[in-house]
Amino acid sequence: MIIRILGEGQYDVSDDALPRLNELDAQVEAAVEAGDVEAFATALGALLVGVRTAGVAHPADSLDESDLILPPDDATIDEVRELLGGDGLIPG
Amino acid sequence: MSLMQRISLIFRSKANKALDRAEDPRETLDYSYQRQLDLLSKVRRGVADVATSRKRVELQVNQLEQQQAKLQDQAEKAIGMGREDLAREALTRKSGVTGQITDLKAQHAQLQGEEEKLTLAQQRLQAKVESFRTRKETIKATYTAAEAQTRINEAMSGIGEEMGDVGLAIQRAEDKTAQMQARAGAIDELIASGALDDVSSTNSGDDIARELDAMSSQSDVEAELARLKGGSQPQAIEAGDNDILQAEPEKKTEGNA
């Protein structure tokens, strides 16, 4: 599975790592929904570190679509909220 | 993976939207080409029809000419037999046939002119359709390439929006490099002025210590040089000479003098 961190690049992540990343992802989502800025920063940081450590950098010269996309390290909770709800493409 | 999946989904739908915004021009081009082919085949049929009519007129003219010759023959025979009335009848009919022939010949000329015009139009249209086909294929290839390029960009960068992020990341990296370079320059200056100790030097201390250090290493060099000049180890010099000869010839002369 290829996961892209916006502004950083793509990582090949094995399926074994997914359950753990899912947990971290759920924490980020909970923080976004709760509007908890500190928890969000911590959870997003942990998720990105999780992807970087579990994954191997995807070769830059190969053209593959990412299976999953993550916001950048310095994304704010507002930016992520806007990303999710701004266009109204995906409800709630 | 709800959050990740949601973000991914949003990006992908945006990418697809960008691709779908324009209807596929390849289909339009193919349709237009098909229409042109239809028109061309209609013109071809028209040309064939006119040619058939022309041939039919030619046949009629031939038949009438035969009839004309026959009537002429009959008139001559009637005169030979002293039947002027028959000859008159034959000549009257002949003149009618001649009139028909004249009419048909005019019609033939008209048909021939029409046929030539249609043939010319058909050739022109055919050339146009041919060139359209070539252009259509070129446009289609260009579009396919553009579409592929879009997909490549999409795959490379996630999507257009992310290009901004990449630019920012590069900017950040450049800023960081510039900052580190400035810092390294400042540290070099501080070390040179003695305000900052160079921890990498073996005998780190103040500027006086550094001076002494430099002097002692210089005297070490002088002592070594004197030892070599004394020729205590001629064989080693020879071996060294060979090495120096290959690497730095001007140093060799300095050593010999």
mmCIF file of C-alpha atoms in Angstrom, chain A residues 2-72:
data_model
loop_
_atom_site.group_PDB
_atom_site.id
_atom_site.type_symbol
_atom_site.label_atom_id
_atom_site.label_comp_id
_atom_site.label_asym_id
_atom_site.label_seq_id
_atom_site.Cartn_x
_atom_site.Cartn_y
_atom_site.Cartn_z
ATOM 1 C CA ILE A 2 1.293 3.429 -0.943
ATOM 2 C CA ILE A 3 0.670 6.279 1.474
ATOM 3 C CA ARG A 4 1.460 9.851 0.506
ATOM 4 C CA ILE A 5 2.244 12.508 3.060
ATOM 5 C CA LEU A 6 1.427 15.776 1.346
ATOM 6 C CA GLY A 7 4.499 17.867 0.641
ATOM 7 C CA GLU A 8 6.773 15.025 1.617
ATOM 8 C CA GLY A 9 6.389 12.038 -0.650
ATOM 9 C CA GLN A 10 5.114 8.509 -0.939
ATOM 10 C CA TYR A 11 5.824 5.582 1.366
ATOM 11 C CA ASP A 12 5.364 1.887 0.742
ATOM 12 C CA VAL A 13 3.675 0.537 3.834
ATOM 13 C CA SER A 14 3.101 -3.152 4.408
ATOM 14 C CA ASP A 15 -0.375 -4.324 5.321
ATOM 15 C CA ASP A 16 0.870 -5.584 8.683
ATOM 16 C CA ALA A 17 1.398 -2.006 9.810
ATOM 17 C CA LEU A 18 -2.121 -0.942 8.945
ATOM 18 C CA PRO A 19 -3.933 -1.887 12.183
ATOM 19 C CA ARG A 20 -1.520 0.233 14.221
ATOM 20 C CA LEU A 21 -1.791 3.134 11.753
ATOM 21 C CA ASN A 22 -5.549 2.778 11.860
ATOM 22 C CA GLU A 23 -5.493 3.318 15.602
ATOM 23 C CA LEU A 24 -3.379 6.459 15.204
ATOM 24 C CA ASP A 25 -5.643 7.612 12.401
ATOM 25 C CA ALA A 26 -8.700 7.169 14.578
ATOM 26 C CA GLN A 27 -7.044 9.348 17.230
ATOM 27 C CA VAL A 28 -6.410 12.088 14.664
ATOM 28 C CA GLU A 29 -10.008 11.907 13.523
ATOM 29 C CA ALA A 30 -11.326 12.024 17.072
ATOM 30 C CA ALA A 31 -9.159 15.072 17.756
ATOM 31 C CA VAL A 32 -10.436 16.796 14.615
ATOM 32 C CA GLU A 33 -14.019 16.101 15.595
ATOM 33 C CA ALA A 34 -13.474 17.210 19.168
ATOM 34 C CA GLY A 35 -11.619 20.314 17.988
ATOM 35 C CA ASP A 36 -8.755 19.507 20.348
ATOM 36 C CA VAL A 37 -5.770 21.335 18.845
ATOM 37 C CA GLU A 38 -3.101 19.816 21.083
ATOM 38 C CA ALA A 39 -4.396 16.288 20.785
ATOM 39 C CA PHE A 40 -4.606 16.761 17.043
ATOM 40 C CA ALA A 41 -0.984 17.882 16.708
ATOM 41 C CA THR A 42 0.217 14.981 18.841
ATOM 42 C CA ALA A 43 -1.936 12.418 17.072
ATOM 43 C CA LEU A 44 -1.046 13.635 13.569
ATOM 44 C CA GLY A 45 2.648 13.697 14.478
ATOM 45 C CA ALA A 46 2.393 10.144 15.803
ATOM 46 C CA LEU A 47 0.553 9.003 12.677
ATOM 47 C CA LEU A 48 3.122 10.545 10.326
ATOM 48 C CA VAL A 49 6.002 9.092 12.331
ATOM 49 C CA GLY A 50 4.181 5.774 12.225
ATOM 50 C CA VAL A 51 3.963 5.926 8.417
ATOM 51 C CA ARG A 52 7.610 7.004 8.059
ATOM 52 C CA THR A 53 8.910 4.255 10.324
ATOM 53 C CA ALA A 54 6.618 1.487 9.082
ATOM 54 C CA GLY A 55 7.034 2.494 5.438
ATOM 55 C CA VAL A 56 9.859 2.605 2.950
ATOM 56 C CA ALA A 57 10.186 5.693 0.757
ATOM 57 C CA HIS A 58 8.517 4.951 -2.570
ATOM 58 C CA PRO A 59 10.941 5.383 -5.517
ATOM 59 C CA ALA A 60 10.563 8.939 -6.795
ATOM 60 C CA ASP A 61 10.915 7.904 -10.455
ATOM 61 C CA SER A 62 8.029 5.464 -10.440
ATOM 62 C CA LEU A 63 4.580 6.807 -11.151
ATOM 63 C CA ASP A 64 2.034 5.242 -8.880
ATOM 64 C CA GLU A 65 -1.114 6.588 -7.429
ATOM 65 C CA SER A 66 -1.243 6.737 -3.686
ATOM 66 C CA ASP A 67 -3.757 4.521 -1.961
ATOM 67 C CA LEU A 68 -3.961 6.898 0.945
ATOM 68 C CA ILE A 69 -3.096 10.551 1.403
ATOM 69 C CA LEU A 70 -2.184 12.271 4.642
ATOM 70 C CA PRO A 71 -1.959 15.954 5.499
ATOM 71 C CA PRO A 72 1.505 17.475 5.984
#
